[in-house]
Amino acid sequence: MEPTQLFELVVAMFLAIIALHYAAHRLGLPPSVALLTGGALLAFVPGLPAITVDPGLVLVIFLPPLLMDGAWAIALVRLRRHVIGIAALAVGAVFFTCAVVAIVTHLLFPSLPWAACAALGAIVSPPDAVSARAVLERVRLPRRLQILLEGESLLNDASGLVLFRFAVAAAATGSFSAAEVAGNFFVLALGGAVVGVVVGTAWVKFVRRLGDEYLIIAATVLLAWISYLLGELLHVSGVIATVTTGLIASWHQHTVFSAATRMRGTSFWNVMIFLMEASVFTLIGLSLRDVVERGGGFVTVIATMGLPMLAILVTLVIARFAWVFASDFVIWLCAELGFNRAQPLGAGGATVLSWAGVRGVVTLALALSLPAEFPGRDFILATSFTVILGTVLVQGTTLGRIIAWARLVEPETEKARLTMSQAEAAMAQAQLGTVQNLAYDSEGNLIHPQLLERYQRRATAIVDYAARTEHYIPVLHAHFDVVLEAVATGRRELIRLHRAGDIDDETLQELERDLDLEELSAISAKA
């Protein structure tokens, strides 16, 4: 394919992404479902050249920034609080599911080597960070479940990758050692964490010396690939390196970023992540053509592999349910015996956590990276796509109903000590204290009376609002509705002045930025 044709296909894919995302919004579907099915349909459009996905390139391009985005947004305090539960899912559940899938696959195909069965288990075991984000952004979960799923999706790829590499090596050498897998996983994870700490710390020091906000944004965007590639270069876990770097950068970004850098960088980053996530699902759909052709066509694939693929998909779901419910029972038993104070999730929470294991890009990339002569490669490819399609289409679309059925309640231990209104009141009081100290000169004369009065009035109003939030909400909404109408009127007048030639472009842009900030502030206050 000519480079120009490739670029045209990329542009066409982005246009398709916008159309599919809009269609999903109009139809009330999860965007991931529309993108996946839309990509699959586009793959068979007559005249469209076959798109071959390089699995290694897909992982390097898409996985680091998407992992970084998840680490950047995760609540680090809650992550530390639930680290054992996250580890149980990210490591224990992946190893357990891999073993169960390998056993079932070997029962279905006794002639298939154990290493190939284990490779399939490693490929389909880890739920995907991109797919999890696509599902979770449309539902509302208690904080504990949210952090468990987010933390699992960030870290379990490392488990799956380690298992996969050892399974492929075992297929080539004919030997496999569980103890060796466990030991190497520990070394790779520890090495990745060390690389992440070094890169993240270096980023903090480097960014503090950069004075240009665009350089800071560029350095931050490159951070994901730097940590991932460095980890892989040193033969440790690039996934763990990227996640660790992201956690460090997220913790320090509040002190090293200016307001302008944060606003501009967040806008750029959000658009980039949106296009990347959408591209991943579309590429998965487009890869269906290659999977079907390798299997001999739809009819052949369904006739020869349909029931075994469905059996493995069901096994995958049952294995996750078994692990989650067994883990929750252990937590309940330990709490009853007084060994810890952790509260079990309960049947509803465990069901939601079990049903949320959606697979995606990592599963496909690992399956496509299998050597051409690998035993059972066509079956593994077809099964991997079936697992992705089944979990995204079935679990992704029904998770909201499962959550509604479960009627989950946020435990008191997971709630923050202060509400947002109380935090605003504390912040206003601190600001007032600073203004009171600086409102007088060295001789005790009041030199900023209006500023002092303004901050006193603001602190009083916010403290009163925090004490009577429910009473003020209707008034507050009406107030900011008026503010938004005033902003819209001001914007129309500003544009009229510019069109009439009364102001230049610089004045337009400066005043428009002020109106934008006022509008965003009003919208945020109403939320």
PDB file of N, CA and C in Angstrom, residues 57-103:
ATOM      1  N   LEU A  57       3.358  -3.117  16.910  1.00  0.00           N
ATOM      2  CA  LEU A  57       3.212  -1.677  16.699  1.00  0.00           C
ATOM      3  C   LEU A  57       1.966  -1.150  17.389  1.00  0.00           C
ATOM      4  N   VAL A  58       0.889  -1.933  17.355  1.00  0.00           N
ATOM      5  CA  VAL A  58      -0.353  -1.514  18.020  1.00  0.00           C
ATOM      6  C   VAL A  58      -0.118  -1.338  19.518  1.00  0.00           C
ATOM      7  N   LEU A  59       0.563  -2.309  20.134  1.00  0.00           N
ATOM      8  CA  LEU A  59       0.833  -2.208  21.568  1.00  0.00           C
ATOM      9  C   LEU A  59       1.686  -0.988  21.886  1.00  0.00           C
ATOM     10  N   VAL A  60       2.728  -0.752  21.098  1.00  0.00           N
ATOM     11  CA  VAL A  60       3.644   0.357  21.378  1.00  0.00           C
ATOM     12  C   VAL A  60       2.961   1.702  21.169  1.00  0.00           C
ATOM     13  N   ILE A  61       2.119   1.817  20.143  1.00  0.00           N
ATOM     14  CA  ILE A  61       1.477   3.100  19.852  1.00  0.00           C
ATOM     15  C   ILE A  61       0.361   3.399  20.840  1.00  0.00           C
ATOM     16  N   PHE A  62      -0.506   2.419  21.073  1.00  0.00           N
ATOM     17  CA  PHE A  62      -1.744   2.695  21.800  1.00  0.00           C
ATOM     18  C   PHE A  62      -1.669   2.410  23.304  1.00  0.00           C
ATOM     19  N   LEU A  63      -0.999   1.325  23.692  1.00  0.00           N
ATOM     20  CA  LEU A  63      -1.068   0.921  25.102  1.00  0.00           C
ATOM     21  C   LEU A  63      -0.444   1.928  26.062  1.00  0.00           C
ATOM     22  N   PRO A  64       0.778   2.456  25.816  1.00  0.00           N
ATOM     23  CA  PRO A  64       1.376   3.376  26.804  1.00  0.00           C
ATOM     24  C   PRO A  64       0.527   4.615  27.129  1.00  0.00           C
ATOM     25  N   PRO A  65       0.058   5.393  26.135  1.00  0.00           N
ATOM     26  CA  PRO A  65      -0.733   6.569  26.507  1.00  0.00           C
ATOM     27  C   PRO A  65      -2.059   6.230  27.170  1.00  0.00           C
ATOM     28  N   LEU A  66      -2.670   5.105  26.780  1.00  0.00           N
ATOM     29  CA  LEU A  66      -3.933   4.728  27.409  1.00  0.00           C
ATOM     30  C   LEU A  66      -3.716   4.264  28.853  1.00  0.00           C
ATOM     31  N   LEU A  67      -2.610   3.580  29.103  1.00  0.00           N
ATOM     32  CA  LEU A  67      -2.262   3.236  30.482  1.00  0.00           C
ATOM     33  C   LEU A  67      -1.938   4.487  31.285  1.00  0.00           C
ATOM     34  N   MET A  68      -1.193   5.401  30.679  1.00  0.00           N
ATOM     35  CA  MET A  68      -0.850   6.648  31.359  1.00  0.00           C
ATOM     36  C   MET A  68      -2.104   7.437  31.719  1.00  0.00           C
ATOM     37  N   ASP A  69      -3.057   7.466  30.801  1.00  0.00           N
ATOM     38  CA  ASP A  69      -4.297   8.196  31.055  1.00  0.00           C
ATOM     39  C   ASP A  69      -5.054   7.589  32.228  1.00  0.00           C
ATOM     40  N   GLY A  70      -5.092   6.255  32.280  1.00  0.00           N
ATOM     41  CA  GLY A  70      -5.754   5.610  33.410  1.00  0.00           C
ATOM     42  C   GLY A  70      -5.043   5.880  34.718  1.00  0.00           C
ATOM     43  N   ALA A  71      -3.708   5.825  34.708  1.00  0.00           N
ATOM     44  CA  ALA A  71      -2.939   6.100  35.929  1.00  0.00           C
ATOM     45  C   ALA A  71      -3.084   7.556  36.343  1.00  0.00           C
ATOM     46  N   TRP A  72      -3.154   8.455  35.359  1.00  0.00           N
ATOM     47  CA  TRP A  72      -3.273   9.887  35.650  1.00  0.00           C
ATOM     48  C   TRP A  72      -4.587  10.200  36.352  1.00  0.00           C
ATOM     49  N   ALA A  73      -5.649   9.469  35.972  1.00  0.00           N
ATOM     50  CA  ALA A  73      -6.981   9.790  36.492  1.00  0.00           C
ATOM     51  C   ALA A  73      -7.347   9.018  37.751  1.00  0.00           C
ATOM     52  N   ILE A  74      -6.567   7.994  38.098  1.00  0.00           N
ATOM     53  CA  ILE A  74      -6.955   7.137  39.212  1.00  0.00           C
ATOM     54  C   ILE A  74      -6.700   7.829  40.547  1.00  0.00           C
ATOM     55  N   ALA A  75      -7.519   7.499  41.531  1.00  0.00           N
ATOM     56  CA  ALA A  75      -7.374   8.068  42.872  1.00  0.00           C
ATOM     57  C   ALA A  75      -6.291   7.298  43.631  1.00  0.00           C
ATOM     58  N   LEU A  76      -5.132   7.922  43.807  1.00  0.00           N
ATOM     59  CA  LEU A  76      -3.982   7.223  44.376  1.00  0.00           C
ATOM     60  C   LEU A  76      -4.226   6.798  45.820  1.00  0.00           C
ATOM     61  N   VAL A  77      -4.927   7.613  46.596  1.00  0.00           N
ATOM     62  CA  VAL A  77      -5.185   7.265  48.000  1.00  0.00           C
ATOM     63  C   VAL A  77      -6.023   5.994  48.082  1.00  0.00           C
ATOM     64  N   ARG A  78      -7.075   5.918  47.269  1.00  0.00           N
ATOM     65  CA  ARG A  78      -7.911   4.712  47.268  1.00  0.00           C
ATOM     66  C   ARG A  78      -7.177   3.536  46.658  1.00  0.00           C
ATOM     67  N   LEU A  79      -6.278   3.798  45.711  1.00  0.00           N
ATOM     68  CA  LEU A  79      -5.477   2.722  45.118  1.00  0.00           C
ATOM     69  C   LEU A  79      -4.632   2.043  46.196  1.00  0.00           C
ATOM     70  N   ARG A  80      -4.005   2.852  47.066  1.00  0.00           N
ATOM     71  CA  ARG A  80      -3.201   2.282  48.154  1.00  0.00           C
ATOM     72  C   ARG A  80      -4.087   1.516  49.140  1.00  0.00           C
ATOM     73  N   ARG A  81      -5.268   2.035  49.371  1.00  0.00           N
ATOM     74  CA  ARG A  81      -6.163   1.406  50.347  1.00  0.00           C
ATOM     75  C   ARG A  81      -6.619   0.025  49.873  1.00  0.00           C
ATOM     76  N   HIS A  82      -6.793  -0.144  48.575  1.00  0.00           N
ATOM     77  CA  HIS A  82      -7.330  -1.400  48.033  1.00  0.00           C
ATOM     78  C   HIS A  82      -6.287  -2.173  47.230  1.00  0.00           C
ATOM     79  N   VAL A  83      -5.019  -1.986  47.554  1.00  0.00           N
ATOM     80  CA  VAL A  83      -3.953  -2.606  46.758  1.00  0.00           C
ATOM     81  C   VAL A  83      -4.019  -4.137  46.800  1.00  0.00           C
ATOM     82  N   ILE A  84      -4.431  -4.714  47.921  1.00  0.00           N
ATOM     83  CA  ILE A  84      -4.509  -6.173  48.010  1.00  0.00           C
ATOM     84  C   ILE A  84      -5.618  -6.697  47.101  1.00  0.00           C
ATOM     85  N   GLY A  85      -6.777  -6.050  47.135  1.00  0.00           N
ATOM     86  CA  GLY A  85      -7.876  -6.467  46.264  1.00  0.00           C
ATOM     87  C   GLY A  85      -7.527  -6.313  44.794  1.00  0.00           C
ATOM     88  N   ILE A  86      -6.833  -5.228  44.444  1.00  0.00           N
ATOM     89  CA  ILE A  86      -6.427  -5.005  43.058  1.00  0.00           C
ATOM     90  C   ILE A  86      -5.417  -6.061  42.625  1.00  0.00           C
ATOM     91  N   ALA A  87      -4.464  -6.368  43.507  1.00  0.00           N
ATOM     92  CA  ALA A  87      -3.477  -7.404  43.188  1.00  0.00           C
ATOM     93  C   ALA A  87      -4.142  -8.766  43.015  1.00  0.00           C
ATOM     94  N   ALA A  88      -5.158  -9.044  43.833  1.00  0.00           N
ATOM     95  CA  ALA A  88      -5.869 -10.318  43.709  1.00  0.00           C
ATOM     96  C   ALA A  88      -6.535 -10.448  42.345  1.00  0.00           C
ATOM     97  N   LEU A  89      -7.027  -9.329  41.815  1.00  0.00           N
ATOM     98  CA  LEU A  89      -7.658  -9.353  40.494  1.00  0.00           C
ATOM     99  C   LEU A  89      -6.625  -9.323  39.375  1.00  0.00           C
ATOM    100  N   ALA A  90      -5.643  -8.422  39.506  1.00  0.00           N
ATOM    101  CA  ALA A  90      -4.675  -8.203  38.420  1.00  0.00           C
ATOM    102  C   ALA A  90      -3.697  -9.361  38.269  1.00  0.00           C
ATOM    103  N   VAL A  91      -3.427 -10.083  39.344  1.00  0.00           N
ATOM    104  CA  VAL A  91      -2.481 -11.207  39.279  1.00  0.00           C
ATOM    105  C   VAL A  91      -3.215 -12.529  39.512  1.00  0.00           C
ATOM    106  N   GLY A  92      -3.874 -12.641  40.654  1.00  0.00           N
ATOM    107  CA  GLY A  92      -4.531 -13.899  40.991  1.00  0.00           C
ATOM    108  C   GLY A  92      -5.600 -14.303  40.002  1.00  0.00           C
ATOM    109  N   ALA A  93      -6.505 -13.377  39.657  1.00  0.00           N
ATOM    110  CA  ALA A  93      -7.592 -13.715  38.737  1.00  0.00           C
ATOM    111  C   ALA A  93      -7.065 -14.063  37.349  1.00  0.00           C
ATOM    112  N   VAL A  94      -6.025 -13.358  36.902  1.00  0.00           N
ATOM    113  CA  VAL A  94      -5.453 -13.639  35.576  1.00  0.00           C
ATOM    114  C   VAL A  94      -4.815 -15.025  35.552  1.00  0.00           C
ATOM    115  N   PHE A  95      -4.025 -15.364  36.583  1.00  0.00           N
ATOM    116  CA  PHE A  95      -3.383 -16.686  36.633  1.00  0.00           C
ATOM    117  C   PHE A  95      -4.437 -17.794  36.744  1.00  0.00           C
ATOM    118  N   PHE A  96      -5.444 -17.586  37.579  1.00  0.00           N
ATOM    119  CA  PHE A  96      -6.495 -18.588  37.762  1.00  0.00           C
ATOM    120  C   PHE A  96      -7.278 -18.791  36.471  1.00  0.00           C
ATOM    121  N   THR A  97      -7.681 -17.695  35.837  1.00  0.00           N
ATOM    122  CA  THR A  97      -8.449 -17.789  34.590  1.00  0.00           C
ATOM    123  C   THR A  97      -7.639 -18.451  33.490  1.00  0.00           C
ATOM    124  N   CYS A  98      -6.351 -18.105  33.435  1.00  0.00           N
ATOM    125  CA  CYS A  98      -5.475 -18.722  32.439  1.00  0.00           C
ATOM    126  C   CYS A  98      -5.434 -20.243  32.621  1.00  0.00           C
ATOM    127  N   ALA A  99      -5.315 -20.682  33.854  1.00  0.00           N
ATOM    128  CA  ALA A  99      -5.261 -22.120  34.131  1.00  0.00           C
ATOM    129  C   ALA A  99      -6.566 -22.813  33.763  1.00  0.00           C
ATOM    130  N   VAL A 100      -7.697 -22.205  34.134  1.00  0.00           N
ATOM    131  CA  VAL A 100      -9.004 -22.808  33.836  1.00  0.00           C
ATOM    132  C   VAL A 100      -9.235 -22.901  32.334  1.00  0.00           C
ATOM    133  N   VAL A 101      -8.947 -21.811  31.607  1.00  0.00           N
ATOM    134  CA  VAL A 101      -9.135 -21.812  30.149  1.00  0.00           C
ATOM    135  C   VAL A 101      -8.221 -22.842  29.499  1.00  0.00           C
ATOM    136  N   ALA A 102      -6.978 -22.957  29.984  1.00  0.00           N
ATOM    137  CA  ALA A 102      -6.042 -23.944  29.424  1.00  0.00           C
ATOM    138  C   ALA A 102      -6.574 -25.363  29.609  1.00  0.00           C
ATOM    139  N   ILE A 103      -7.115 -25.655  30.790  1.00  0.00           N
ATOM    140  CA  ILE A 103      -7.643 -27.003  31.063  1.00  0.00           C
ATOM    141  C   ILE A 103      -8.832 -27.309  30.161  1.00  0.00           C
TER     142      ILE A 103
END
